[in-house]
mmCIF file of C-alpha atoms in Angstrom:
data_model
loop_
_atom_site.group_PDB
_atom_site.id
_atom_site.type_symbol
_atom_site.label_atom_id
_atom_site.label_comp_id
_atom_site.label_asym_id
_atom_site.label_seq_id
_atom_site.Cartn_x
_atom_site.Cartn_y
_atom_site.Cartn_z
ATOM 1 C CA UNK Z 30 38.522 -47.819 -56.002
ATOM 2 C CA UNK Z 31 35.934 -45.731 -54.554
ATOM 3 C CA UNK Z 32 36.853 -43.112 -51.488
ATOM 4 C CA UNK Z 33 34.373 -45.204 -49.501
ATOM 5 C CA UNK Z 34 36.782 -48.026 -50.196
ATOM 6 C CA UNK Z 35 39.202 -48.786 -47.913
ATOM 7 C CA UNK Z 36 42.582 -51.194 -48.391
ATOM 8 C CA UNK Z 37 42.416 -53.526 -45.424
ATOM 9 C CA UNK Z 38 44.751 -55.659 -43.715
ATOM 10 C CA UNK Z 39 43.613 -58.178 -41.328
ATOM 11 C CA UNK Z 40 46.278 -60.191 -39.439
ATOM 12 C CA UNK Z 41 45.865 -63.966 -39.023
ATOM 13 C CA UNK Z 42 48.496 -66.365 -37.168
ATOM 14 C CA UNK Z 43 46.361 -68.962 -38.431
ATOM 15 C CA UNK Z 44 45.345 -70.511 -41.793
ATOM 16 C CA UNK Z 45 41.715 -71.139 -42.716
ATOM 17 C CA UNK Z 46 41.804 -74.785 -43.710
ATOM 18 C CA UNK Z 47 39.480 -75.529 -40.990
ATOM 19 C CA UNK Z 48 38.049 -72.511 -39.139
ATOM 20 C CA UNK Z 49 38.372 -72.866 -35.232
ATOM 21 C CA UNK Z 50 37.727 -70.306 -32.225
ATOM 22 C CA UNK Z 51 41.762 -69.152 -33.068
ATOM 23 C CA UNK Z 52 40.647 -67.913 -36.860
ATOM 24 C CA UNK Z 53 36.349 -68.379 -37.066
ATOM 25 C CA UNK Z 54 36.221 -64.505 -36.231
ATOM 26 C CA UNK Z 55 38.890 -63.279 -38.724
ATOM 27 C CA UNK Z 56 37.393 -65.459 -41.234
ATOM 28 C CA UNK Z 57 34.075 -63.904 -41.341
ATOM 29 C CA UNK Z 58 35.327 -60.522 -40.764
ATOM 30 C CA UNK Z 59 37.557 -60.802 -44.221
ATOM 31 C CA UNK Z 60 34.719 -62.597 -46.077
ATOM 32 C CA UNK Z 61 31.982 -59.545 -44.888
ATOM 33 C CA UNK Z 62 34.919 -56.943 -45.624
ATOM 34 C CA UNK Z 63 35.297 -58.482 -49.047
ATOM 35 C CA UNK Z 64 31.816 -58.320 -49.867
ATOM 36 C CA UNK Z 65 31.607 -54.640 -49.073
ATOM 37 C CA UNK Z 66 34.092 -54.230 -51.891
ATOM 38 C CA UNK Z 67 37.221 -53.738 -49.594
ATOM 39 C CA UNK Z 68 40.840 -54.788 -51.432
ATOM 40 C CA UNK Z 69 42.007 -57.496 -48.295
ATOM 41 C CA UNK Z 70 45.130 -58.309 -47.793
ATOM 42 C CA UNK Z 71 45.179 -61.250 -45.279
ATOM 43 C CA UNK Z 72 48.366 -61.554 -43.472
ATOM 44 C CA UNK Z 73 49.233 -64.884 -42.311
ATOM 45 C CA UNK Z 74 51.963 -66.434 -40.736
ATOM 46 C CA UNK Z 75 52.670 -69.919 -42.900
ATOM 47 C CA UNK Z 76 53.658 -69.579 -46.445
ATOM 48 C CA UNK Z 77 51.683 -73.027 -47.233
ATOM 49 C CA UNK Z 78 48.502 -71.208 -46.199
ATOM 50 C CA UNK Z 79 48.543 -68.452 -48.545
ATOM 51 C CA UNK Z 80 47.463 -70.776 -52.086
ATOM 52 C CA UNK Z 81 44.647 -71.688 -50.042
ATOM 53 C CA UNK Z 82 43.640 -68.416 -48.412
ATOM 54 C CA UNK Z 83 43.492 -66.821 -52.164
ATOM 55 C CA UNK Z 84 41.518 -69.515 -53.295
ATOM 56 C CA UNK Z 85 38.790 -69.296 -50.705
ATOM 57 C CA UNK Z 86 38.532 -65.386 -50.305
ATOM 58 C CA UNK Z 87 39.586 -64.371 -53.722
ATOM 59 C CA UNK Z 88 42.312 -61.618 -52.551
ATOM 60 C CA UNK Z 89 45.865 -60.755 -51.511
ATOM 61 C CA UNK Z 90 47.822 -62.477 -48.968
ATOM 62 C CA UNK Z 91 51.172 -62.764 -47.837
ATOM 63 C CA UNK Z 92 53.103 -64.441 -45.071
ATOM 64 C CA UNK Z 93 55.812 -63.940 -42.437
ATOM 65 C CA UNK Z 94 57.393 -67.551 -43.149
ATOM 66 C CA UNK Z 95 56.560 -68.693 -39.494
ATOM 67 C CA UNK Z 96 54.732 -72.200 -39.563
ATOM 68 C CA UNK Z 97 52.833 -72.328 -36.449
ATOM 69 C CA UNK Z 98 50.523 -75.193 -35.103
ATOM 70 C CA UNK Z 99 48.032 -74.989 -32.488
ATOM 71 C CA UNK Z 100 49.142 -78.208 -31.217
ATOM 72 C CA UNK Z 101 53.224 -76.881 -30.607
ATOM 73 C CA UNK Z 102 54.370 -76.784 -27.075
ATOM 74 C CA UNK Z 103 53.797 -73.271 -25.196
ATOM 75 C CA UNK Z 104 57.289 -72.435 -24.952
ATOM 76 C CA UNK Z 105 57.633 -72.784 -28.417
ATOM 77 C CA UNK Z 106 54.638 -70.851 -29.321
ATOM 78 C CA UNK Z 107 55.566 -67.924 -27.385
ATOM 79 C CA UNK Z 108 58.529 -67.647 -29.323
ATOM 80 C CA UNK Z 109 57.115 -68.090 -32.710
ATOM 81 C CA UNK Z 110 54.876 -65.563 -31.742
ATOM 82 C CA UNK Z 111 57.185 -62.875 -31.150
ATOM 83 C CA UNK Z 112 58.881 -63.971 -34.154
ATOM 84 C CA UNK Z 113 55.362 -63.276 -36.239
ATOM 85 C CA UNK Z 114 54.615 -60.176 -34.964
ATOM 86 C CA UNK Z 115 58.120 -58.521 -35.445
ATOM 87 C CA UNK Z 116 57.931 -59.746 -38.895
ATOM 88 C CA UNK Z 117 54.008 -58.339 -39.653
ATOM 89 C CA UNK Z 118 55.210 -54.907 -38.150
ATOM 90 C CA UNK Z 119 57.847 -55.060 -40.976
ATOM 91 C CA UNK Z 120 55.613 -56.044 -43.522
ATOM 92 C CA UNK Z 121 53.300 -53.264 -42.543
ATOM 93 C CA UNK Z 122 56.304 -50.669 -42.552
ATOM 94 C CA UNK Z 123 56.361 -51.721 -46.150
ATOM 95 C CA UNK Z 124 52.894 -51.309 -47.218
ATOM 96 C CA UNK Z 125 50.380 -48.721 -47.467
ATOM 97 C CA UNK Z 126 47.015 -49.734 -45.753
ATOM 98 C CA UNK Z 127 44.020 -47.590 -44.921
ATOM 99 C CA UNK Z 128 43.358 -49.567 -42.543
ATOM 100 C CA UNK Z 129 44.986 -52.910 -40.348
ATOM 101 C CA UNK Z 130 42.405 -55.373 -37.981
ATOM 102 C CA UNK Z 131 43.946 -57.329 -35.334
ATOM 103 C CA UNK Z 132 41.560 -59.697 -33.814
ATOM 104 C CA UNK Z 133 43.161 -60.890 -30.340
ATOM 105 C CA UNK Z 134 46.614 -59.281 -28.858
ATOM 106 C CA UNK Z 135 48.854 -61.517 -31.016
ATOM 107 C CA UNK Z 136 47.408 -59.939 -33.812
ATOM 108 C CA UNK Z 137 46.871 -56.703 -32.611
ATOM 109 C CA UNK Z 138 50.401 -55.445 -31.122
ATOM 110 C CA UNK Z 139 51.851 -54.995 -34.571
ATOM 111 C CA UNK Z 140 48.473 -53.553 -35.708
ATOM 112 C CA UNK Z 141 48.676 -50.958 -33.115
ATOM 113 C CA UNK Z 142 52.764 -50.394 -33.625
ATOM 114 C CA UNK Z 143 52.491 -49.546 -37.473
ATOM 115 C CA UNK Z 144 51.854 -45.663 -37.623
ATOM 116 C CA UNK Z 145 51.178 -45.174 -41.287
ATOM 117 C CA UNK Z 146 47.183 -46.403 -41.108
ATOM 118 C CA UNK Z 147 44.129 -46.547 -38.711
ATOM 119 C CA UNK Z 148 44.289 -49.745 -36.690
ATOM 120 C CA UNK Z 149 41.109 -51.221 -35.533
ATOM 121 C CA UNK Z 150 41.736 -54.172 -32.912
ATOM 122 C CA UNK Z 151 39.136 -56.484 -32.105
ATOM 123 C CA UNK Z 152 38.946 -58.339 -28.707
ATOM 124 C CA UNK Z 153 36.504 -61.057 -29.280
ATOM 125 C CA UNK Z 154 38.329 -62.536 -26.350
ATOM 126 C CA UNK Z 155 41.106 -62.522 -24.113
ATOM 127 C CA UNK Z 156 44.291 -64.220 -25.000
ATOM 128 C CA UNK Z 157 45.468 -64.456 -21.009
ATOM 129 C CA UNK Z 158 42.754 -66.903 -20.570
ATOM 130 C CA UNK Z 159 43.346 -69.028 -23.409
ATOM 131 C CA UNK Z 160 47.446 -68.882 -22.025
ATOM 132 C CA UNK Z 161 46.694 -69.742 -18.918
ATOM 133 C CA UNK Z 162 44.042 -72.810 -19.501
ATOM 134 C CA UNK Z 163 46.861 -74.384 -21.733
ATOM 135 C CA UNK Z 164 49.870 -73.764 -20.411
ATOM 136 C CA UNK Z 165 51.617 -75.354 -17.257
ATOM 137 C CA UNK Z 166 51.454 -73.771 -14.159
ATOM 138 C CA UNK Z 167 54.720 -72.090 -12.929
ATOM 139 C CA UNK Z 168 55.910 -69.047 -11.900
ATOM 140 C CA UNK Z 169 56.640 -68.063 -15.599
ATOM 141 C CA UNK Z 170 53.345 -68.739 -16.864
ATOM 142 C CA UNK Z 171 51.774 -67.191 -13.993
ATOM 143 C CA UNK Z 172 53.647 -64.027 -14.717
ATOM 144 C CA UNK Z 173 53.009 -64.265 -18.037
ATOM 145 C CA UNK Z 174 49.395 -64.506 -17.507
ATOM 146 C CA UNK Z 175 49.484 -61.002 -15.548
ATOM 147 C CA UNK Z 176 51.642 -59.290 -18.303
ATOM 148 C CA UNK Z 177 48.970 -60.438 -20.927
ATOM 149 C CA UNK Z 178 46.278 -59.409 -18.709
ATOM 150 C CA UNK Z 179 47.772 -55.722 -18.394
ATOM 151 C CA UNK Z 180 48.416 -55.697 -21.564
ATOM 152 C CA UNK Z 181 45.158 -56.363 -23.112
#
């Protein structure tokens, strides 16, 4: 590996079987990192999406055990969420990246909590809006929504 090389982890809650707005970013970014000559190591959230992840970008991957779906109820994804990013910040205590890319906040708090490499967090756009366009209104979710919106 050359010093200009870096070793890269980019954070993905999503699988790249089909590429949507949740994972199109993070899929180009890994495939233009990759090309550069960067050793990627994608870090997804389902187990099932890691065979197909190597097979398409031809690197390391591994997996917090956390099926999602885009299609669960919000309740449930909050959770799941949490869930995924406690585990990433654990994988990333065990690891030894140059570098970590989280694309949206999901993605990005246990980018940002890891201390051991440079994190570089990309806000292509803002989760709050995405949260609050899908999820029921209700005090909760309205609350929610500010939080995000702070937070990001």
């Amino acid at each position: 590996m050359s010093p200009l090389q870096k070793r890269i982890a980019v954070i993905s809650h999503w699988g790249f079987k089909s590429l949507h707005g949740g994972n199109l970013r993070a899929y180009f970014l890994i495939k233009e990192l990759i090309v550069r000559g960067h050793p990627v190591t994608v870090i997804l959230a389902d187990p099932e999406d890691e065979g197909h992840c190597r097979k398409i970008f031809n690197c390391q991957t591994a997996s917090v055990g956390v099926p999602m779906s885009r299609w669960q109820s919000v309740p449930k994804k909050m959770v799941q969420y949490l869930v995924f990013g406690h585990k990433v910040k654990k994988i990333l205590e065990n690891s030894d990246f140059d570098a970590v890319f989280g694309i949206n906040l999901i993605q990005a708090l246990p980018a940002v909590r890891q201390r051991k490499s440079e994190s570089w967090v990309m806000y292509v756009d803002l989760w709050a809006d995405f949260f609050e366009y899908d999820a029921p209104p209700s005090i909760i979710n309205k609350i929610i929504v500010w939080l995000v919106r702070k937070a990001e």
